[in-house]
Tab-separated table of C-alpha atoms in Angstrom:
chain	number	residue	atom	x	y	z
A	221	MET	CA	-28.170	-19.219	19.890
A	222	SER	CA	-25.408	-21.694	20.186
A	223	GLU	CA	-22.284	-22.053	17.946
A	224	ILE	CA	-23.613	-25.150	16.398
A	225	ASP	CA	-26.846	-23.327	15.558
A	226	PHE	CA	-24.896	-20.420	13.960
A	227	GLU	CA	-22.840	-23.038	11.971
A	228	GLU	CA	-26.073	-24.707	10.673
A	229	LEU	CA	-27.677	-21.374	9.896
A	230	ALA	CA	-24.512	-20.183	8.052
A	231	GLU	CA	-24.526	-23.337	5.967
A	232	ILE	CA	-28.292	-22.890	5.062
A	233	GLU	CA	-27.587	-19.325	3.938
A	234	LEU	CA	-24.548	-20.346	1.879
A	235	GLN	CA	-26.716	-22.976	0.194
A	236	LYS	CA	-29.348	-20.411	-0.606
A	237	ASP	CA	-26.721	-18.208	-2.171
A	238	GLU	CA	-25.479	-21.011	-4.322
A	239	ALA	CA	-28.929	-21.804	-5.535
A	240	GLU	CA	-29.593	-18.099	-6.435
A	241	HIS	CA	-26.382	-18.086	-8.423
A	242	ALA	CA	-26.525	-21.447	-10.056
A	243	VAL	CA	-27.424	-20.016	-13.396
A	244	MET	CA	-24.915	-17.577	-13.406
A	245	GLU	CA	-22.158	-19.968	-12.335
A	246	LYS	CA	-23.066	-22.376	-15.171
A	247	ARG	CA	-22.531	-19.559	-17.663
A	248	LYS	CA	-19.023	-18.963	-16.255
A	249	THR	CA	-17.592	-22.202	-17.509
A	250	SER	CA	-14.118	-20.829	-17.317
A	251	PHE	CA	-14.503	-20.107	-13.491
A	252	THR	CA	-11.781	-21.914	-11.768
A	253	PRO	CA	-10.826	-20.332	-8.560
A	254	ALA	CA	-8.111	-22.866	-7.648
A	255	THR	CA	-6.129	-22.016	-10.669
A	256	CYS	CA	-6.065	-18.154	-10.319
A	257	GLU	CA	-2.451	-18.275	-9.451
A	258	ASP	CA	0.069	-15.349	-9.016
A	259	THR	CA	2.480	-16.060	-11.955
A	260	GLU	CA	5.128	-13.648	-10.474
A	261	LEU	CA	5.184	-15.603	-7.197
A	262	SER	CA	8.425	-17.392	-6.319
A	263	ILE	CA	8.066	-20.866	-5.130
A	264	ASN	CA	10.628	-19.859	-2.472
A	265	HIS	CA	8.018	-17.628	-0.833
A	266	PRO	CA	7.344	-18.725	2.712
A	267	TYR	CA	3.611	-19.013	2.122
A	268	TYR	CA	3.632	-20.199	-1.513
A	269	ASP	CA	0.960	-22.933	-1.012
A	270	VAL	CA	-1.493	-20.195	0.130
A	271	ALA	CA	-0.144	-17.069	-1.689
A	272	ARG	CA	-0.303	-18.671	-5.228
A	273	HIS	CA	-4.076	-18.647	-5.146
A	274	GLY	CA	-4.240	-14.889	-5.055
A	275	ILE	CA	-6.699	-14.759	-2.308
A	276	VAL	CA	-5.109	-11.728	-0.665
A	277	GLN	CA	-3.796	-8.890	-3.010
A	278	LEU	CA	-2.450	-5.405	-2.913
A	279	ALA	CA	-4.794	-3.275	-4.996
A	280	GLY	CA	-2.839	-0.088	-4.827
A	281	ASP	CA	-3.629	3.236	-2.974
A	282	ASP	CA	-6.864	4.898	-2.145
A	283	ASN	CA	-7.491	8.722	-2.550
A	284	SER	CA	-5.643	9.327	0.783
A	285	GLY	CA	-2.424	7.293	-0.225
A	286	ARG	CA	-3.393	4.413	2.050
A	287	ARG	CA	-2.623	0.934	0.894
A	288	VAL	CA	-5.750	-1.032	-0.155
A	289	ILE	CA	-5.645	-4.886	0.721
A	290	THR	CA	-8.138	-6.973	-0.844
A	291	PHE	CA	-9.549	-10.454	0.307
A	292	SER	CA	-11.507	-12.298	-2.606
A	293	CYS	CA	-13.406	-15.427	-1.704
A	294	CYS	CA	-13.888	-16.530	-5.308
A	295	ARG	CA	-10.279	-17.329	-5.372
A	296	MET	CA	-10.453	-19.860	-2.431
A	297	PRO	CA	-10.082	-23.385	-3.541
A	298	PRO	CA	-12.251	-26.174	-1.812
A	299	SER	CA	-11.430	-26.561	1.823
A	300	HIS	CA	-9.564	-29.899	1.374
A	301	GLN	CA	-7.130	-27.997	-0.834
A	302	LEU	CA	-6.342	-25.134	1.454
A	303	ASN	CA	-4.886	-25.062	5.057
A	304	HIS	CA	-7.049	-22.411	6.667
A	305	SER	CA	-4.562	-22.179	9.521
A	306	ARG	CA	-1.919	-21.328	6.917
A	307	LEU	CA	-4.167	-18.839	5.272
A	308	LEU	CA	-4.639	-17.060	8.712
A	309	GLU	CA	-0.854	-16.997	9.092
A	310	TYR	CA	-0.474	-15.644	5.441
A	311	LEU	CA	-3.044	-12.893	6.108
A	312	ARG	CA	-1.199	-11.900	9.186
A	313	TYR	CA	2.251	-11.893	7.449
A	314	THR	CA	0.726	-9.790	4.694
A	315	LEU	CA	-0.968	-7.225	6.956
A	316	ASP	CA	2.244	-7.042	9.250
A	317	GLN	CA	3.810	-5.129	6.336
A	318	TYR	CA	1.169	-2.332	6.426
A	319	VAL	CA	-0.317	-2.150	9.991
A	320	GLU	CA	2.112	0.541	11.102
A	321	ASN	CA	0.538	2.800	8.469
A	322	ASP	CA	-2.946	3.621	7.663
A	323	TYR	CA	-4.658	0.986	5.329
A	324	THR	CA	-7.957	-0.134	4.034
A	325	LEU	CA	-9.417	-3.573	3.586
A	326	VAL	CA	-11.815	-4.691	0.993
A	327	TYR	CA	-13.640	-8.032	1.491
A	328	PHE	CA	-15.177	-9.662	-1.690
A	329	HIS	CA	-17.702	-12.113	-0.393
A	330	TYR	CA	-18.833	-13.432	-3.853
A	331	GLY	CA	-17.514	-16.888	-4.365
A	332	LEU	CA	-17.839	-18.133	-0.736
A	333	ASN	CA	-19.764	-21.423	-0.741
A	334	SER	CA	-20.308	-24.575	1.367
A	335	ARG	CA	-17.268	-26.312	-0.361
A	336	ASN	CA	-14.647	-23.509	0.447
A	337	LYS	CA	-16.003	-21.712	3.547
A	338	PRO	CA	-13.833	-21.903	6.751
A	339	SER	CA	-15.551	-22.945	9.957
A	340	LEU	CA	-16.949	-20.440	12.488
A	341	ASN	CA	-14.228	-21.711	14.824
A	342	TRP	CA	-11.630	-20.575	12.360
A	343	LEU	CA	-13.244	-17.178	12.033
A	344	GLN	CA	-13.236	-16.746	15.854
A	345	SER	CA	-9.642	-17.703	15.894
A	346	ALA	CA	-9.138	-15.064	13.206
A	347	TYR	CA	-10.942	-12.397	15.378
A	348	LYS	CA	-8.743	-13.294	18.383
A	349	GLU	CA	-5.445	-13.115	16.331
A	350	PHE	CA	-6.176	-9.578	15.040
A	351	ASP	CA	-5.748	-7.506	18.029
A	352	ARG	CA	-5.364	-3.794	18.472
A	353	LYS	CA	-2.113	-3.759	16.413
A	354	TYR	CA	-4.265	-4.483	13.283
A	355	LYS	CA	-7.133	-2.461	13.987
A	356	LYS	CA	-5.757	0.831	15.136
A	357	ASN	CA	-4.693	1.981	11.594
A	358	LEU	CA	-7.362	0.182	9.702
A	359	LYS	CA	-9.233	3.328	8.304
A	360	ALA	CA	-11.940	1.443	6.216
A	361	LEU	CA	-13.332	-1.828	5.785
A	362	TYR	CA	-15.568	-2.603	2.904
A	363	VAL	CA	-17.726	-5.726	2.336
A	364	VAL	CA	-18.633	-6.265	-1.284
A	365	HIS	CA	-21.574	-8.519	-2.375
A	366	PRO	CA	-22.858	-8.997	1.239
A	367	THR	CA	-25.391	-11.747	1.697
A	368	ASN	CA	-27.607	-13.092	4.621
A	369	PHE	CA	-24.408	-15.039	5.607
A	370	ILE	CA	-22.708	-11.821	6.400
A	371	LYS	CA	-25.626	-10.834	8.525
A	372	ILE	CA	-25.097	-13.854	10.503
A	373	LEU	CA	-21.486	-13.085	10.923
A	374	TRP	CA	-22.423	-9.511	11.933
A	375	ASN	CA	-24.299	-10.791	14.953
A	376	ILE	CA	-21.146	-12.765	16.099
A	377	PHE	CA	-18.428	-10.017	15.124
A	378	LYS	CA	-19.999	-6.625	15.669
A	379	PRO	CA	-16.766	-5.400	17.356
A	380	LEU	CA	-14.843	-6.318	14.338
A	381	ILE	CA	-16.966	-5.016	11.409
A	382	ARG	CA	-17.645	-1.184	12.171
A	383	HIS	CA	-18.946	1.221	9.681
A	384	ASP	CA	-18.292	4.982	9.952
A	385	GLU	CA	-21.736	6.508	9.185
A	386	ASN	CA	-20.315	10.093	9.377
A	387	LEU	CA	-17.730	9.184	6.601
A	388	ARG	CA	-20.495	7.741	4.511
A	389	ASP	CA	-22.682	10.890	4.807
A	390	LYS	CA	-19.798	13.261	3.840
A	391	GLN	CA	-19.183	11.105	0.842
A	392	LYS	CA	-22.607	11.204	-0.452
A	393	GLY	CA	-22.757	13.353	-3.604
A	394	ARG	CA	-19.097	12.994	-4.428
A	395	PRO	CA	-18.084	11.650	-7.769
A	396	PRO	CA	-16.254	8.192	-7.593
A	397	PRO	CA	-12.528	8.623	-6.794
A	398	SER	CA	-10.159	7.989	-9.708
A	399	ALA	CA	-6.912	6.131	-9.611
A	400	LYS	CA	-4.936	9.241	-10.771
A	401	VAL	CA	-6.087	12.430	-12.096
A	402	PRO	CA	-3.827	13.672	-14.807
A	403	PRO	CA	-2.872	17.428	-14.977
A	404	PRO	CA	-4.583	19.604	-17.538
A	405	ARG	CA	-3.350	19.280	-21.019
A	406	PRO	CA	-1.380	21.174	-21.684
A	407	PRO	CA	-0.142	21.443	-18.181
A	408	LEU	CA	0.209	24.765	-16.461
A	409	PRO	CA	3.658	26.528	-16.743
A	410	THR	CA	3.667	26.253	-12.962
A	411	GLN	CA	2.519	22.536	-12.831
A	412	GLN	CA	4.178	20.457	-10.131
A	413	PHE	CA	2.288	17.369	-9.707
A	414	GLY	CA	1.788	14.746	-12.460
A	415	VAL	CA	4.478	16.163	-14.702
A	416	SER	CA	7.949	14.638	-15.617
A	417	LEU	CA	11.185	15.566	-13.888
A	418	GLN	CA	12.527	16.932	-17.159
A	419	TYR	CA	9.293	19.210	-17.288
A	420	LEU	CA	10.043	20.487	-13.856
A	421	LYS	CA	13.512	21.166	-14.595
A	422	ASP	CA	12.743	23.133	-17.868
A	423	LYS	CA	10.175	25.409	-16.012
A	424	ASN	CA	12.396	25.887	-12.925
A	425	LYS	CA	15.461	27.367	-14.494
A	426	GLY	CA	17.319	24.047	-14.611
A	427	GLN	CA	16.765	23.359	-11.045
A	428	LEU	CA	17.325	19.514	-10.604
A	429	ILE	CA	15.428	18.985	-7.405
A	430	PRO	CA	11.772	19.618	-7.817
A	431	PRO	CA	10.476	22.485	-5.614
A	432	VAL	CA	7.934	20.373	-3.958
A	433	MET	CA	10.395	17.819	-2.901
A	434	GLU	CA	12.956	20.525	-1.801
A	435	GLN	CA	10.470	22.547	0.142
A	436	THR	CA	8.850	19.356	1.919
A	437	VAL	CA	12.076	17.927	2.763
A	438	PHE	CA	13.530	21.273	4.023
A	439	TYR	CA	10.414	21.651	6.266
A	440	LEU	CA	10.394	18.038	7.659
A	441	LYS	CA	14.241	18.178	8.326
A	442	SER	CA	13.735	21.263	10.420
A	443	LYS	CA	10.605	20.286	12.229
A	444	GLY	CA	9.741	16.530	11.658
A	445	LEU	CA	12.644	14.373	12.312
A	446	ARG	CA	11.696	13.475	15.812
A	447	VAL	CA	7.920	13.200	15.110
A	448	GLU	CA	6.753	9.734	16.011
A	449	GLY	CA	5.082	8.049	13.037
A	450	LEU	CA	6.266	10.504	10.600
A	451	PHE	CA	5.148	9.178	7.056
A	452	ARG	CA	2.711	6.650	8.727
A	453	ARG	CA	-0.195	8.952	8.997
A	454	SER	CA	-2.763	10.126	6.433
A	455	ALA	CA	-4.090	13.815	6.275
A	456	SER	CA	-7.214	15.607	5.284
A	457	ILE	CA	-7.861	14.828	1.519
A	458	GLN	CA	-9.224	18.365	1.143
A	459	THR	CA	-6.203	19.925	2.601
A	460	ILE	CA	-3.819	17.825	0.402
A	461	LYS	CA	-5.707	18.911	-2.687
A	462	GLU	CA	-5.777	22.562	-1.565
A	463	VAL	CA	-1.906	22.406	-1.134
A	464	GLN	CA	-1.472	20.682	-4.482
A	465	LYS	CA	-3.630	23.289	-6.193
A	466	LEU	CA	-1.395	26.048	-4.627
A	467	TYR	CA	1.716	24.408	-5.941
A	468	ASN	CA	0.199	23.863	-9.474
A	469	GLN	CA	-0.715	27.621	-9.646
A	470	GLY	CA	2.631	28.651	-8.543
A	471	LYS	CA	1.582	30.075	-5.457
A	472	PRO	CA	3.581	29.959	-2.089
A	473	VAL	CA	2.869	27.295	0.496
A	474	ASN	CA	3.510	27.793	4.146
A	475	PHE	CA	3.221	24.487	6.032
A	476	ASP	CA	3.128	26.346	9.444
A	477	ASP	CA	-0.407	27.651	8.430
A	478	TYR	CA	-1.794	24.053	8.548
A	479	GLY	CA	-0.403	23.071	11.968
A	480	ASP	CA	-0.054	19.301	10.798
A	481	ILE	CA	3.420	17.887	10.215
A	482	HIS	CA	1.803	14.972	8.385
A	483	ILE	CA	0.592	17.276	5.591
A	484	PRO	CA	4.156	18.002	4.034
A	485	ALA	CA	4.879	14.378	4.731
A	486	VAL	CA	1.850	13.298	2.722
A	487	ILE	CA	2.561	15.884	-0.031
A	488	LEU	CA	5.987	14.363	-0.513
A	489	LYS	CA	4.536	10.893	-0.836
A	490	THR	CA	1.840	12.120	-3.197
A	491	PHE	CA	4.364	13.975	-5.417
A	492	LEU	CA	6.398	10.805	-5.928
A	493	ARG	CA	3.333	8.629	-6.640
A	494	GLU	CA	1.974	11.016	-9.241
A	495	LEU	CA	5.050	11.211	-11.291
A	496	PRO	CA	4.336	9.845	-14.925
A	497	GLN	CA	7.335	7.308	-14.554
A	498	PRO	CA	8.572	6.247	-11.116
A	499	LEU	CA	11.654	7.694	-9.861
A	500	LEU	CA	13.515	4.329	-10.124
A	501	THR	CA	12.238	4.046	-13.635
A	502	PHE	CA	10.126	1.229	-15.267
A	503	GLU	CA	13.450	-0.125	-16.781
A	504	SER	CA	14.749	-1.017	-13.225
A	505	TYR	CA	11.567	-2.895	-12.202
A	506	ASP	CA	12.463	-6.454	-13.067
A	507	GLN	CA	16.018	-5.969	-11.862
A	508	ILE	CA	14.669	-4.720	-8.479
A	509	LEU	CA	12.251	-7.713	-8.224
A	510	GLY	CA	15.333	-9.951	-8.488
A	511	ILE	CA	16.968	-8.527	-5.284
A	512	THR	CA	15.545	-11.389	-3.153
A	513	SER	CA	17.350	-14.090	-5.341
A	514	VAL	CA	20.731	-12.371	-4.710
A	515	GLU	CA	22.844	-13.727	-1.906
A	516	SER	CA	22.501	-11.581	1.240
A	517	SER	CA	26.192	-10.466	1.220
A	518	LEU	CA	25.924	-9.239	-2.496
A	519	ARG	CA	22.718	-7.287	-2.259
A	520	VAL	CA	24.111	-3.831	-1.415
A	521	THR	CA	26.324	-4.372	-4.533
A	522	SER	CA	23.418	-5.413	-6.601
A	523	CYS	CA	21.463	-2.242	-5.455
A	524	LYS	CA	24.483	0.058	-6.329
A	525	GLN	CA	24.554	-1.480	-9.839
A	526	VAL	CA	20.912	-0.763	-10.417
A	527	ILE	CA	21.181	2.775	-9.137
A	528	GLN	CA	24.338	3.402	-11.177
A	529	GLY	CA	22.228	2.674	-14.284
A	530	LEU	CA	19.659	5.302	-13.609
A	531	PRO	CA	19.479	8.514	-15.838
A	532	GLU	CA	21.485	11.317	-14.219
A	533	HIS	CA	18.379	13.429	-13.257
A	534	ASN	CA	16.584	10.416	-11.549
A	535	TYR	CA	19.919	9.653	-9.768
A	536	VAL	CA	20.256	13.127	-8.376
A	537	VAL	CA	16.721	13.294	-7.198
A	538	LEU	CA	16.681	9.755	-5.706
A	539	LYS	CA	20.061	10.433	-3.957
A	540	TYR	CA	18.443	13.750	-2.372
A	541	LEU	CA	15.459	11.894	-1.328
A	542	ILE	CA	17.283	8.775	0.059
A	543	CYS	CA	19.683	11.026	1.998
A	544	PHE	CA	16.797	12.536	3.757
A	545	LEU	CA	15.072	9.168	4.525
A	546	HIS	CA	18.572	7.995	6.008
A	547	MET	CA	18.516	11.024	8.294
A	548	VAL	CA	14.921	10.133	9.317
A	549	SER	CA	15.914	6.547	10.200
A	550	GLN	CA	19.001	7.944	12.166
A	551	GLU	CA	16.366	9.414	14.556
A	552	SER	CA	14.249	6.221	14.849
A	553	ILE	CA	14.622	6.115	18.575
A	554	TYR	CA	12.348	9.168	18.755
A	555	ASN	CA	10.194	8.832	15.360
A	556	LYS	CA	10.028	5.014	15.412
A	557	MET	CA	10.728	5.079	11.532
A	558	THR	CA	13.488	2.535	10.981
A	559	GLY	CA	14.844	2.002	7.483
A	560	SER	CA	12.459	-1.017	7.175
A	561	ASN	CA	9.424	1.120	8.316
A	562	LEU	CA	10.230	3.852	5.863
A	563	ALA	CA	10.742	1.187	3.078
A	564	CYS	CA	7.146	-0.043	3.680
A	565	VAL	CA	5.918	3.577	3.287
A	566	PHE	CA	8.088	4.611	0.265
A	567	GLY	CA	8.633	1.423	-1.742
A	568	LEU	CA	5.675	1.599	-4.022
A	569	ASN	CA	6.054	5.369	-4.338
A	570	LEU	CA	9.511	4.896	-5.891
A	571	ILE	CA	8.899	1.952	-8.212
A	572	TRP	CA	5.644	0.421	-9.946
A	573	PRO	CA	5.250	-1.749	-13.003
A	574	PRO	CA	4.556	-0.167	-16.241
A	575	GLU	CA	1.085	-1.676	-16.422
A	576	GLY	CA	-1.268	-2.325	-13.477
A	577	ALA	CA	-0.387	-2.281	-9.835
A	578	SER	CA	2.347	-4.474	-8.095
A	579	SER	CA	1.258	-7.813	-6.820
A	580	LEU	CA	1.716	-8.767	-3.296
A	581	SER	CA	4.423	-11.081	-4.267
A	582	ALA	CA	6.443	-7.914	-5.484
A	583	LEU	CA	6.222	-6.128	-2.270
A	584	ASN	CA	8.973	-7.964	-0.459
A	585	PRO	CA	11.660	-7.297	-2.982
A	586	LEU	CA	10.533	-3.867	-3.545
A	587	ASN	CA	10.490	-3.018	0.062
A	588	LEU	CA	13.813	-4.817	0.645
A	589	PHE	CA	15.517	-2.815	-2.127
A	590	THR	CA	14.255	0.522	-0.612
A	591	GLU	CA	15.379	-0.631	2.781
A	592	LEU	CA	18.898	-1.261	1.491
A	593	LEU	CA	18.950	2.144	-0.232
A	594	ILE	CA	18.070	3.855	3.101
A	595	ASP	CA	20.309	1.786	5.524
A	596	PHE	CA	23.398	1.738	3.204
A	597	TYR	CA	22.908	5.123	1.762
A	598	SER	CA	26.513	6.202	1.941
A	599	LYS	CA	27.839	3.017	0.433
A	600	ILE	CA	25.398	2.845	-2.453
A	601	PHE	CA	25.525	6.515	-3.557
A	602	SER	CA	29.250	7.181	-2.870
A	603	SER	CA	30.833	6.380	-6.302
A	604	ARG	CA	28.870	8.632	-8.598
A	605	THR	CA	29.537	12.272	-8.581
A	606	VAL	CA	26.720	14.454	-10.071
A	607	PRO	CA	25.434	17.985	-9.761
A	608	GLY	CA	23.499	18.648	-6.569
A	609	ASP	CA	25.190	15.966	-4.463
A	610	ILE	CA	24.077	16.013	-0.823
A	611	LEU	CA	25.773	14.177	1.834
A	612	PRO	CA	24.250	13.308	5.343
């Protein structure tokens, strides 16, 4: 079948979809995809013209701690209002922040119609643009609301859309994953995950550095600093839950027993992500988002001011962590984890908004702030003396 035939067939199937959903669309009188704009987005964003529609979004993390990126067709305005070449550039720009780590894509097909659909030529260009760099760490691709149009694309892009049958079979019968499972109420006296820094301090004889963080950092310092891709890779969900359970029950954990350096790395990220309040605190969120509007030469000073305003306990733990991440970045010739790469991994584990997930427009400032903390560790953390100080 020729490309023209496929284009015509795709148009026919889209028109069928529109007819089938006509009644539903009439009921949705407030449905205006073109106005679903990201209110947090700065007009200075390099792809503001595309990003403002909210077509591409960060949806948070999946159960393995992997970033989840969504593409929503219902937010695509009519084709004459959207430069599809710019959309492709923006999609690549967004994915570039994550492709060095494991990630998941979710494609919401509902809302694609004959008025806003890109051409098959555009889809073929997109396929060519996304080479192995973007595919090697793509751990899952979900297509939501598939139609006959998707089946047509399947015939064209079989190498792109792969489905892991074994993974699906393993997941059968499991309850749907929750965003965050709270600890028992009241938590165990030995609880380590999902409880506050103050709780951990009180239950560990006043120790400021949480045991999980102290033990994972010690292990990774001794055996992981030169491991390529440290913190990029995921680990077995079952193993991570087993290790969490051991910690929460106050039982000893020996990472040598698992033979996988990425397990303590994922445990450290999981510990940070499950804190009831982010290490950088909710109060600092808006200040951190403003870092991109600060003149480049003043950004380190601005970071320092934010850090100086943290509660003492948060400051001590953050300093301990950033000191370690700075050490990791110093070995980037071996582990390939520069301050920028580490920031992409840890940014959203250190700070998130009080409600909901961070939007894609927030990622650049959050990651930039984290990168500055790592690269300028000594300068940012030099002027405040607190118990438990650690120097590189």
